[in-house]
Short mmCIF file of C-alpha atoms in Angstrom, two decimals:
data_model
loop_
_atom_site.label_atom_id
_atom_site.label_comp_id
_atom_site.label_asym_id
_atom_site.label_seq_id
_atom_site.Cartn_x
_atom_site.Cartn_y
_atom_site.Cartn_z
CA MET M 270 32.34 11.74 -16.70
CA GLU M 271 33.58 8.17 -16.18
CA THR M 272 35.53 9.34 -13.13
CA VAL M 273 32.39 10.93 -11.65
CA ILE M 274 30.41 7.70 -12.18
CA ILE M 275 33.17 5.66 -10.50
CA LEU M 276 33.14 8.09 -7.56
CA VAL M 277 29.35 7.75 -7.28
CA PHE M 278 29.80 3.97 -7.12
CA VAL M 279 32.60 4.23 -4.53
CA PHE M 280 30.62 6.58 -2.25
CA GLY M 281 27.48 4.48 -2.68
CA TYR M 282 29.44 1.36 -1.85
CA LEU M 283 30.89 3.01 1.27
CA ALA M 284 27.38 4.01 2.37
CA ILE M 285 26.30 0.37 2.01
CA THR M 286 29.23 -0.91 4.08
CA LEU M 287 28.67 1.78 6.74
CA GLU M 288 24.94 1.04 6.96
CA HIS M 289 24.97 0.49 10.72
CA ASN M 290 27.14 3.54 11.39
CA ILE M 291 25.16 6.08 9.37
CA LYS M 292 21.79 4.48 10.26
CA ILE M 293 20.59 4.36 6.65
CA ASP M 294 19.31 1.08 5.21
CA LYS M 295 21.65 -0.27 2.51
CA LEU M 296 18.88 -0.38 -0.11
CA ILE M 297 18.70 3.45 -0.15
CA PRO M 298 22.31 4.15 -1.29
CA ALA M 299 22.04 1.18 -3.69
CA LEU M 300 18.98 2.65 -5.41
CA VAL M 301 20.35 6.21 -5.42
CA MET M 302 23.70 5.01 -6.76
CA MET M 303 21.96 3.12 -9.57
CA ALA M 304 19.72 6.03 -10.58
CA ILE M 305 22.50 8.66 -10.51
CA SER M 306 24.92 6.44 -12.45
CA TRP M 307 22.50 5.90 -15.32
CA ALA M 308 21.43 9.57 -15.24
CA LEU M 309 25.06 10.65 -15.63
CA ILE M 310 25.51 8.18 -18.49
CA SER M 311 22.48 9.63 -20.24
CA LEU M 312 23.59 13.24 -19.73
CA GLY M 313 27.17 12.59 -20.86
CA ILE M 314 26.46 10.00 -23.53
CA ASP M 315 28.37 11.95 -26.21
CA SER M 316 31.59 12.00 -24.16
CA PHE M 317 32.06 8.22 -24.08
CA THR M 318 34.31 6.56 -26.65
CA GLN M 319 33.45 2.91 -25.95
CA TRP M 320 30.38 0.92 -24.97
CA PHE M 321 29.72 -2.68 -24.00
CA ASP M 322 26.79 -4.01 -26.02
CA SER M 323 25.39 -6.58 -23.58
CA GLY M 324 22.91 -7.99 -26.08
CA LYS M 325 25.70 -8.91 -28.54
CA HIS M 326 28.33 -9.29 -25.81
CA VAL M 327 30.76 -7.05 -27.70
CA LEU M 328 32.88 -4.11 -26.53
CA MET M 329 32.25 -1.35 -29.12
CA GLU M 330 35.42 0.68 -29.62
CA ASN M 331 33.75 2.88 -32.29
CA PHE M 332 30.95 4.06 -30.00
CA GLY M 333 32.20 7.66 -30.18
CA MET M 334 31.60 7.71 -33.94
CA LEU M 335 27.86 7.08 -33.58
CA GLY M 336 25.29 9.86 -33.71
CA HIS M 337 23.60 11.23 -30.58
CA GLU M 338 20.28 9.50 -31.26
CA GLU M 339 22.00 6.20 -32.03
CA LYS M 340 23.89 6.38 -28.74
CA LEU M 341 20.71 7.11 -26.77
CA HIS M 342 18.91 4.24 -28.49
CA LEU M 343 21.76 1.85 -27.71
CA MET M 344 21.83 3.05 -24.09
CA GLU M 345 18.08 2.39 -23.74
CA GLU M 346 18.47 -1.09 -25.24
CA THR M 347 21.37 -1.85 -22.88
CA LEU M 348 19.44 -0.56 -19.87
CA LEU M 349 16.46 -2.70 -20.84
CA HIS M 350 18.72 -5.72 -21.32
CA HIS M 351 20.25 -5.31 -17.85
CA LEU M 352 16.84 -4.71 -16.29
CA GLY M 353 15.61 -7.93 -17.89
CA LYS M 354 18.58 -9.93 -16.60
CA THR M 355 18.22 -8.39 -13.14
CA ALA M 356 14.47 -9.05 -13.16
CA GLU M 357 15.19 -12.73 -13.93
CA ILE M 358 17.20 -12.93 -10.70
CA LEU M 359 14.65 -10.96 -8.67
CA VAL M 360 11.64 -12.96 -9.90
CA PHE M 361 13.55 -16.18 -9.22
CA LEU M 362 14.37 -14.90 -5.74
CA LEU M 363 10.76 -13.88 -5.10
CA GLY M 364 9.56 -17.35 -6.08
CA ALA M 365 12.12 -19.12 -3.90
CA MET M 366 11.41 -16.85 -0.90
CA THR M 367 7.67 -17.36 -1.28
CA ILE M 368 8.01 -21.15 -1.36
CA VAL M 369 10.18 -21.01 1.76
CA GLU M 370 7.57 -18.82 3.51
CA ILE M 371 4.76 -21.20 2.47
CA ILE M 372 6.74 -24.09 3.99
CA ASP M 373 7.13 -22.01 7.14
CA TYR M 374 3.39 -21.18 7.12
CA PHE M 375 2.70 -24.90 7.53
CA ASP M 376 5.53 -25.19 10.07
CA GLY M 377 7.39 -27.44 7.63
CA PHE M 378 10.83 -26.68 9.01
CA SER M 379 9.80 -28.22 12.33
CA THR M 380 10.43 -31.59 10.63
CA ILE M 381 14.13 -30.77 10.30
CA LYS M 382 14.18 -28.95 13.62
CA ASN M 383 12.76 -32.01 15.39
CA ALA M 384 15.37 -34.19 13.67
CA VAL M 385 18.12 -32.28 15.47
CA LYS M 386 18.36 -34.28 18.69
CA PHE M 387 21.78 -32.96 19.70
CA ASN M 388 22.85 -29.58 21.06
CA SER M 389 26.56 -29.76 20.24
CA ARG M 390 27.60 -26.53 18.55
CA LYS M 391 30.33 -28.30 16.59
CA LYS M 392 28.02 -31.03 15.24
CA LEU M 393 25.43 -28.43 14.25
CA LEU M 394 28.12 -26.44 12.41
CA TRP M 395 29.20 -29.46 10.37
CA MET M 396 25.59 -30.41 9.67
CA PHE M 397 24.73 -26.97 8.26
CA SER M 398 28.00 -26.65 6.32
CA ILE M 399 27.56 -30.02 4.62
CA LEU M 400 23.89 -29.33 3.90
CA ALA M 401 24.79 -25.92 2.41
CA PHE M 402 27.53 -27.45 0.27
CA LEU M 403 25.27 -30.17 -1.16
CA LEU M 404 22.03 -28.20 -1.41
CA SER M 405 23.64 -25.27 -3.21
CA ALA M 406 24.84 -27.60 -5.97
CA ILE M 407 21.25 -28.77 -6.51
CA ILE M 408 19.06 -25.74 -5.88
CA ASP M 409 21.75 -22.98 -6.27
CA ASN M 410 23.63 -21.19 -3.50
CA LEU M 411 21.12 -18.37 -3.15
CA THR M 412 18.10 -20.60 -2.53
CA ALA M 413 20.11 -22.97 -0.32
CA THR M 414 21.10 -20.04 1.89
CA ILE M 415 17.48 -18.89 2.20
CA VAL M 416 16.32 -22.41 3.14
CA LEU M 417 19.09 -23.12 5.64
CA ILE M 418 18.95 -19.77 7.44
CA SER M 419 15.17 -20.20 7.69
CA ILE M 420 15.80 -23.56 9.37
CA LEU M 421 18.59 -22.08 11.52
CA GLN M 422 16.21 -19.43 12.85
CA LYS M 423 13.91 -22.21 14.03
CA ILE M 424 16.70 -24.07 15.84
CA VAL M 425 19.19 -21.56 17.31
CA LYS M 426 17.69 -19.11 19.81
CA ASP M 427 20.65 -16.76 20.39
CA ARG M 428 21.12 -14.42 17.39
CA ASP M 429 24.73 -13.64 18.37
CA VAL M 430 25.52 -17.33 17.94
CA ARG M 431 23.26 -17.75 14.93
CA ILE M 432 25.11 -15.18 12.80
CA TRP M 433 28.31 -17.22 13.22
CA TYR M 434 26.51 -20.20 11.69
CA ALA M 435 25.11 -17.94 8.96
CA GLY M 436 28.65 -16.80 8.08
CA LEU M 437 29.85 -20.39 7.61
CA ILE M 438 26.69 -21.22 5.63
CA ILE M 439 27.62 -18.42 3.18
CA ILE M 440 31.11 -19.89 2.67
CA ALA M 441 29.78 -23.45 2.27
CA ALA M 442 26.94 -22.44 -0.08
CA ASN M 443 29.26 -20.49 -2.38
CA ALA M 444 31.75 -23.38 -2.39
CA GLY M 445 28.99 -25.85 -3.23
CA GLY M 446 27.66 -23.68 -6.03
CA ALA M 447 31.03 -23.49 -7.81
CA TRP M 448 31.27 -27.14 -8.93
CA SER M 449 27.72 -27.41 -10.28
CA PRO M 450 26.57 -25.81 -13.58
CA ILE M 451 23.35 -24.74 -11.85
CA GLY M 452 24.85 -23.94 -8.45
CA ASP M 453 25.83 -20.34 -9.11
CA VAL M 454 24.92 -17.65 -11.63
CA THR M 455 28.52 -17.39 -12.84
CA THR M 456 29.00 -21.13 -13.43
CA THR M 457 25.65 -21.15 -15.23
CA MET M 458 26.90 -18.31 -17.45
CA LEU M 459 30.06 -20.23 -18.33
CA TRP M 460 28.04 -23.41 -18.90
CA ILE M 461 25.50 -21.72 -21.17
CA GLY M 462 28.34 -19.85 -22.91
CA ASN M 463 29.85 -23.22 -23.90
CA LYS M 464 33.01 -22.58 -21.90
CA VAL M 465 32.68 -25.48 -19.42
CA SER M 466 30.93 -28.84 -19.53
CA SER M 467 29.16 -30.27 -16.50
CA GLY M 468 31.38 -33.39 -16.36
CA LYS M 469 34.69 -31.52 -16.46
CA LEU M 470 33.37 -28.87 -14.09
CA PHE M 471 32.77 -31.57 -11.49
CA ALA M 472 36.12 -33.24 -12.19
CA TYR M 473 38.12 -30.01 -11.89
CA LEU M 474 36.27 -28.25 -9.09
CA PHE M 475 34.67 -30.76 -6.72
CA ILE M 476 37.80 -31.32 -4.60
CA PRO M 477 38.87 -27.62 -4.58
CA SER M 478 35.31 -26.59 -3.67
CA LEU M 479 35.11 -29.27 -0.98
CA LEU M 480 38.35 -27.99 0.59
CA CYS M 481 37.03 -24.43 0.33
CA MET M 482 34.17 -25.56 2.60
CA VAL M 483 35.98 -28.08 4.85
CA VAL M 484 39.03 -25.98 5.80
CA PRO M 485 37.10 -22.94 7.15
CA THR M 486 34.55 -25.20 8.85
CA PHE M 487 37.33 -27.21 10.53
CA ILE M 488 39.09 -24.05 11.73
CA ALA M 489 35.81 -22.51 12.90
CA SER M 490 34.91 -25.67 14.82
CA MET M 491 37.90 -24.98 17.10
CA LEU M 492 36.87 -21.39 17.79
CA LYS M 493 35.06 -20.35 20.97
CA PRO M 494 31.60 -19.69 19.39
CA PHE M 495 31.39 -23.35 18.31
CA LYS M 496 32.57 -24.97 21.53
CA GLY M 497 30.26 -26.52 24.07
CA THR M 498 26.52 -26.95 23.85
CA LEU M 499 23.82 -24.75 22.40
CA GLU M 500 20.54 -23.45 23.72
CA LEU M 501 18.02 -24.61 21.15
CA GLN M 502 14.66 -22.99 20.47
CA GLU M 503 12.07 -24.29 22.89
CA SER M 504 9.39 -26.53 21.47
CA ASP M 505 6.04 -24.84 21.08
CA ASN M 506 3.07 -26.15 22.98
CA LYS M 507 0.94 -26.23 19.89
CA VAL M 508 -0.44 -29.02 17.83
CA LYS M 509 1.84 -30.06 15.00
CA ASN M 510 0.37 -29.16 11.66
CA LYS M 511 -0.94 -32.17 9.77
CA PHE M 512 0.75 -31.07 6.55
CA SER M 513 4.15 -29.97 7.92
CA SER M 514 6.30 -32.77 6.51
CA ARG M 515 4.30 -32.93 3.31
CA MET M 516 4.75 -29.23 2.57
CA LEU M 517 8.46 -29.36 3.44
CA PHE M 518 9.20 -32.12 0.94
CA LEU M 519 6.82 -30.65 -1.65
CA GLY M 520 8.42 -27.20 -1.36
CA LEU M 521 12.03 -28.43 -1.49
CA GLY M 522 11.14 -30.85 -4.28
CA ALA M 523 9.60 -28.00 -6.25
CA ILE M 524 12.81 -25.97 -5.91
CA VAL M 525 14.93 -28.96 -6.95
CA PHE M 526 12.67 -29.34 -10.00
CA VAL M 527 13.68 -25.88 -11.30
CA PRO M 528 17.09 -26.88 -12.78
CA ILE M 529 15.49 -30.02 -14.28
CA PHE M 530 12.85 -27.85 -15.94
CA LYS M 531 15.61 -25.58 -17.27
CA VAL M 532 17.56 -28.48 -18.79
CA ILE M 533 14.42 -29.90 -20.44
CA THR M 534 12.93 -26.66 -21.79
CA HIS M 535 16.05 -24.42 -22.06
CA LEU M 536 13.97 -21.64 -20.51
CA PRO M 537 15.42 -19.28 -17.87
CA PRO M 538 15.29 -20.59 -14.27
CA TYR M 539 12.68 -18.06 -13.15
CA VAL M 540 10.09 -19.67 -15.45
CA GLY M 541 10.54 -23.02 -13.71
CA MET M 542 10.47 -21.29 -10.34
CA MET M 543 7.12 -19.69 -11.17
CA LEU M 544 5.75 -23.10 -12.18
CA SER M 545 7.03 -24.61 -8.93
CA LEU M 546 5.53 -21.75 -6.93
CA GLY M 547 2.20 -22.28 -8.69
CA VAL M 548 2.15 -25.99 -7.86
CA VAL M 549 3.14 -25.41 -4.22
CA ALA M 550 0.53 -22.63 -3.97
CA ILE M 551 -2.22 -24.98 -5.21
CA PHE M 552 -1.47 -27.51 -2.47
CA ALA M 553 -1.14 -24.70 0.09
CA GLU M 554 -4.60 -23.38 -0.78
CA VAL M 555 -6.13 -26.86 -0.72
CA TYR M 556 -4.51 -27.77 2.60
CA SER M 557 -5.40 -24.43 4.23
CA ASN M 558 -9.05 -24.97 3.31
CA SER M 559 -8.98 -28.50 4.67
CA LYS M 560 -11.13 -29.26 7.70
CA PHE M 561 -7.95 -30.26 9.52
CA ALA M 562 -6.42 -26.81 9.10
CA ILE M 563 -8.98 -25.21 11.45
CA SER M 564 -8.15 -27.36 14.45
CA GLU M 565 -4.42 -27.55 13.74
CA VAL M 566 -3.47 -23.92 13.22
CA ILE M 567 0.29 -23.65 13.44
CA SER M 568 0.62 -20.38 15.33
CA ASP M 569 -1.35 -17.48 16.74
CA GLU M 570 0.14 -15.23 14.07
CA HIS M 571 -1.07 -17.55 11.34
CA ALA M 572 -4.42 -17.86 13.06
CA ALA M 573 -4.88 -14.12 12.81
CA GLY M 574 -4.40 -14.38 9.05
CA SER M 575 -6.07 -17.74 8.59
CA SER M 576 -8.98 -16.17 6.74
CA HIS M 577 -6.55 -15.05 4.04
CA SER M 578 -4.76 -17.06 1.38
CA PRO M 579 -1.54 -18.70 2.66
CA VAL M 580 0.12 -17.45 -0.53
CA HIS M 581 -0.86 -13.84 0.23
CA TYR M 582 0.33 -14.27 3.79
CA SER M 583 3.66 -15.72 2.61
CA LEU M 584 4.17 -12.90 0.10
CA SER M 585 3.66 -10.36 2.90
CA LYS M 586 6.52 -11.99 4.86
CA ILE M 587 9.11 -11.67 2.07
CA GLU M 588 12.18 -9.53 2.74
CA LEU M 589 11.39 -6.89 0.11
CA PRO M 590 14.29 -4.56 1.09
CA SER M 591 16.73 -7.30 0.00
CA ILE M 592 14.97 -7.50 -3.38
CA LEU M 593 15.27 -3.72 -3.89
CA PHE M 594 18.90 -3.81 -2.76
CA PHE M 595 19.61 -6.43 -5.45
CA LEU M 596 17.95 -4.20 -8.03
CA GLY M 597 20.07 -1.21 -7.06
CA ILE M 598 23.45 -2.90 -6.75
CA LEU M 599 23.13 -5.04 -9.91
CA MET M 600 21.95 -2.13 -12.06
CA ALA M 601 24.71 0.12 -10.66
CA VAL M 602 27.36 -2.46 -11.55
CA ALA M 603 25.70 -2.79 -14.97
CA ALA M 604 26.41 0.91 -15.51
CA LEU M 605 30.14 0.31 -14.93
CA GLU M 606 30.04 -2.70 -17.22
CA SER M 607 28.27 -0.78 -20.01
CA LEU M 608 31.02 1.86 -20.08
CA GLY M 609 33.69 -0.83 -20.38
CA ILE M 610 35.19 0.15 -17.02
CA LEU M 611 35.27 -3.44 -15.77
CA PHE M 612 37.03 -4.54 -18.94
CA GLY M 613 39.66 -1.87 -18.44
CA PHE M 614 40.13 -2.98 -14.83
CA ALA M 615 40.55 -6.64 -15.82
CA ASN M 616 42.90 -5.79 -18.71
CA SER M 617 45.08 -3.62 -16.48
CA LEU M 618 45.37 -6.51 -14.03
CA GLN M 619 46.45 -8.82 -16.81
CA ASP M 620 49.06 -6.34 -18.07
CA THR M 621 50.62 -5.55 -14.70
CA MET M 622 50.65 -8.94 -12.96
CA PRO M 623 53.50 -11.45 -13.41
CA MET M 624 52.76 -14.28 -15.82
CA LEU M 625 52.20 -17.40 -13.75
CA GLY M 626 50.78 -20.63 -15.10
CA THR M 627 51.36 -19.70 -18.74
CA GLU M 628 52.02 -23.30 -19.61
CA PHE M 629 48.32 -23.98 -19.21
CA HIS M 630 46.73 -20.79 -20.53
CA HIS M 631 47.31 -20.32 -24.24
CA GLU M 632 46.91 -16.55 -24.11
CA GLY M 633 49.36 -16.24 -21.22
CA VAL M 634 46.71 -15.40 -18.62
CA SER M 635 48.23 -15.22 -15.17
CA ASP M 636 46.92 -17.40 -12.35
CA LEU M 637 47.33 -14.35 -10.14
CA VAL M 638 44.97 -12.39 -12.43
CA VAL M 639 42.30 -15.07 -11.99
CA LEU M 640 42.82 -15.06 -8.22
CA LEU M 641 42.50 -11.28 -8.15
CA LEU M 642 39.32 -11.54 -10.22
CA GLY M 643 38.06 -13.85 -7.48
CA ALA M 644 39.01 -11.33 -4.81
CA GLY M 645 37.45 -8.61 -6.96
CA SER M 646 34.17 -10.52 -7.00
CA ALA M 647 33.97 -9.86 -3.25
CA VAL M 648 33.93 -6.13 -3.97
CA ILE M 649 32.15 -5.99 -7.32
CA ASP M 650 29.42 -8.46 -8.26
CA ASN M 651 30.91 -11.62 -9.80
CA VAL M 652 28.38 -11.69 -12.66
CA PRO M 653 29.81 -8.70 -14.62
CA LEU M 654 33.37 -9.84 -13.85
CA VAL M 655 32.66 -13.22 -15.43
CA ALA M 656 30.86 -11.47 -18.27
CA ALA M 657 34.00 -9.38 -18.79
CA SER M 658 36.19 -12.49 -18.82
CA LEU M 659 33.96 -14.05 -21.48
CA GLY M 660 34.78 -11.13 -23.73
CA MET M 661 38.47 -10.92 -22.80
CA PHE M 662 39.64 -14.50 -23.18
CA SER M 663 39.29 -16.84 -26.16
CA GLU M 664 40.26 -20.24 -24.74
CA PRO M 665 38.28 -23.26 -26.01
CA LEU M 666 35.69 -25.37 -24.18
CA ASP M 667 36.93 -26.88 -20.89
CA ASN M 668 40.24 -25.05 -20.92
CA GLU M 669 41.67 -24.91 -17.40
CA LEU M 670 41.28 -21.14 -17.39
CA TRP M 671 37.47 -21.25 -17.51
CA HIS M 672 37.30 -23.72 -14.62
CA PHE M 673 39.66 -21.59 -12.55
CA ILE M 674 37.51 -18.52 -13.27
CA ALA M 675 34.41 -20.51 -12.26
CA TYR M 676 36.05 -21.43 -8.95
CA SER M 677 37.49 -17.99 -8.20
CA ALA M 678 34.36 -16.03 -9.10
CA GLY M 679 32.08 -18.51 -7.33
CA THR M 680 33.96 -18.69 -4.02
CA GLY M 681 35.83 -15.37 -3.88
CA GLY M 682 32.65 -13.47 -3.06
CA SER M 683 32.54 -15.13 0.38
CA MET M 684 35.32 -12.83 1.56
CA LEU M 685 32.84 -9.94 1.98
CA ILE M 686 29.21 -10.31 2.98
CA ILE M 687 28.04 -8.20 0.04
CA GLY M 688 30.31 -10.09 -2.36
CA SER M 689 27.79 -12.80 -3.21
CA ALA M 690 24.04 -13.28 -3.57
CA ALA M 691 24.13 -15.73 -0.65
CA GLY M 692 25.85 -13.14 1.53
CA VAL M 693 23.41 -10.37 0.63
CA VAL M 694 20.41 -12.57 1.43
CA ALA M 695 21.95 -13.68 4.74
CA MET M 696 22.72 -10.05 5.54
CA GLY M 697 19.08 -9.16 4.98
CA MET M 698 17.62 -12.14 6.83
CA GLU M 699 19.83 -11.85 9.93
CA LYS M 700 20.75 -8.12 9.77
CA ILE M 701 24.46 -9.02 9.83
CA ASP M 702 26.80 -6.05 10.13
CA PHE M 703 29.30 -5.63 7.29
CA PHE M 704 32.27 -5.01 9.61
CA TRP M 705 31.33 -7.83 11.98
CA TYR M 706 31.49 -10.23 9.04
CA PHE M 707 34.75 -8.67 7.85
CA LYS M 708 36.39 -9.14 11.25
CA LYS M 709 35.01 -12.58 12.12
CA ILE M 710 34.32 -14.48 8.89
CA SER M 711 36.32 -12.92 6.03
CA TRP M 712 39.65 -14.44 7.08
CA LEU M 713 38.05 -17.90 7.23
CA ALA M 714 36.69 -17.39 3.72
CA LEU M 715 40.12 -16.26 2.50
CA VAL M 716 41.84 -19.34 3.96
CA GLY M 717 39.25 -21.60 2.32
CA PHE M 718 39.55 -19.74 -0.99
CA LEU M 719 43.34 -20.14 -1.06
CA ALA M 720 43.17 -23.80 0.00
CA GLY M 721 40.77 -24.56 -2.82
CA ALA M 722 42.87 -22.58 -5.32
CA ALA M 723 45.96 -24.59 -4.36
CA ALA M 724 43.98 -27.81 -4.75
CA PHE M 725 42.82 -26.67 -8.20
CA MET M 726 46.41 -26.12 -9.34
CA VAL M 727 47.20 -29.69 -8.29
CA THR M 728 44.01 -31.07 -9.86
CA ARG M 729 44.58 -29.43 -13.26
CA SER M 730 48.06 -30.94 -13.49
CA ILE M 731 46.40 -34.37 -13.22
CA PHE M 732 43.91 -33.65 -16.02
#
């Protein structure tokens, strides 16, 4: 039965990658793959000998000894646990997307757009890469990607050029998220799991992450798509909204507040995001009802919906297919995790790879294993891979191994567009083809990944 479930995942994954060839939206195979995987688990529950209890974070080797009803009950609890964790991500994403759309409703991104006085493709590339690197460390790589691609769409007219920028934004955002405890889901997991501290995470990973962003950006800046000047979006002949700048800074400030709220309250990030959304929504409603809003409508499209709430309008603009795709792919991977398949994959890597770097890793964990886990995160979601590593390795707080895992899992996903949350969102927002990204961007991501990994090996010898 495990083999059948793996085959379902493989065929579903192929359907996602071949989206543009088979003319079926990627969310459809993701949802079907998720539903069939869990249905097969339920039907063949008595044939499985092990189970990963996500609630207790323990791989149960005696699962086969449990009764049928006990197995079904545990499966339902595990499914509910994964749905809860996935819902946390989706609700967070909904909040972030809505805030971005509210900013756009008030034409807030025109403030940044108007600040771009140059049309050099190379300068624009460096500007977006640096912004992605820094913003992702503050507001997480997923939200940073949403914000920056929203801005990019307001600046760059030609989509064929724009997707090149989007590809480099993905690399930079994932690199920036790796050195911050709140920059990426996986680093947050390691931080909350008491495996890394924020100070040591910065000390170990800032330079490797910086190189992971700088090297691909430098190479890309010499490529043809980033040479010469750029045709920018033409300025609209409409009155600038009175509240544009105010809503931009309020919206971005509200997103930045989310990690602060998490540190203070110890509540999941989505709670803070909902609070931020509520605050931004209050100001949006007040400003939209202002007497100035009537004479300074930001666009004809907004004017048509001006009688409605700006929050309702913004919610209607959200990329819902991306949300459903996340649901499908994360719950499908959760099925593999629950059966212990990911643990078996990681253990087999550890057993077959040569032992490199054993002088630093007390359990003899190979550096090559960690690098392959990073490459694996481009194929399989990095969250369950890091979850698997938490159960596999027993090194203490701030051991070099945990920081290397944080780097590899955080940046390795850039090598495929569906290998990271930032990539999936960019894929949805710009309709980027999987194979286009693989041909044009993946090699840049690989070079950056290896450059950063080499820098980490040097950095850890210093500490």
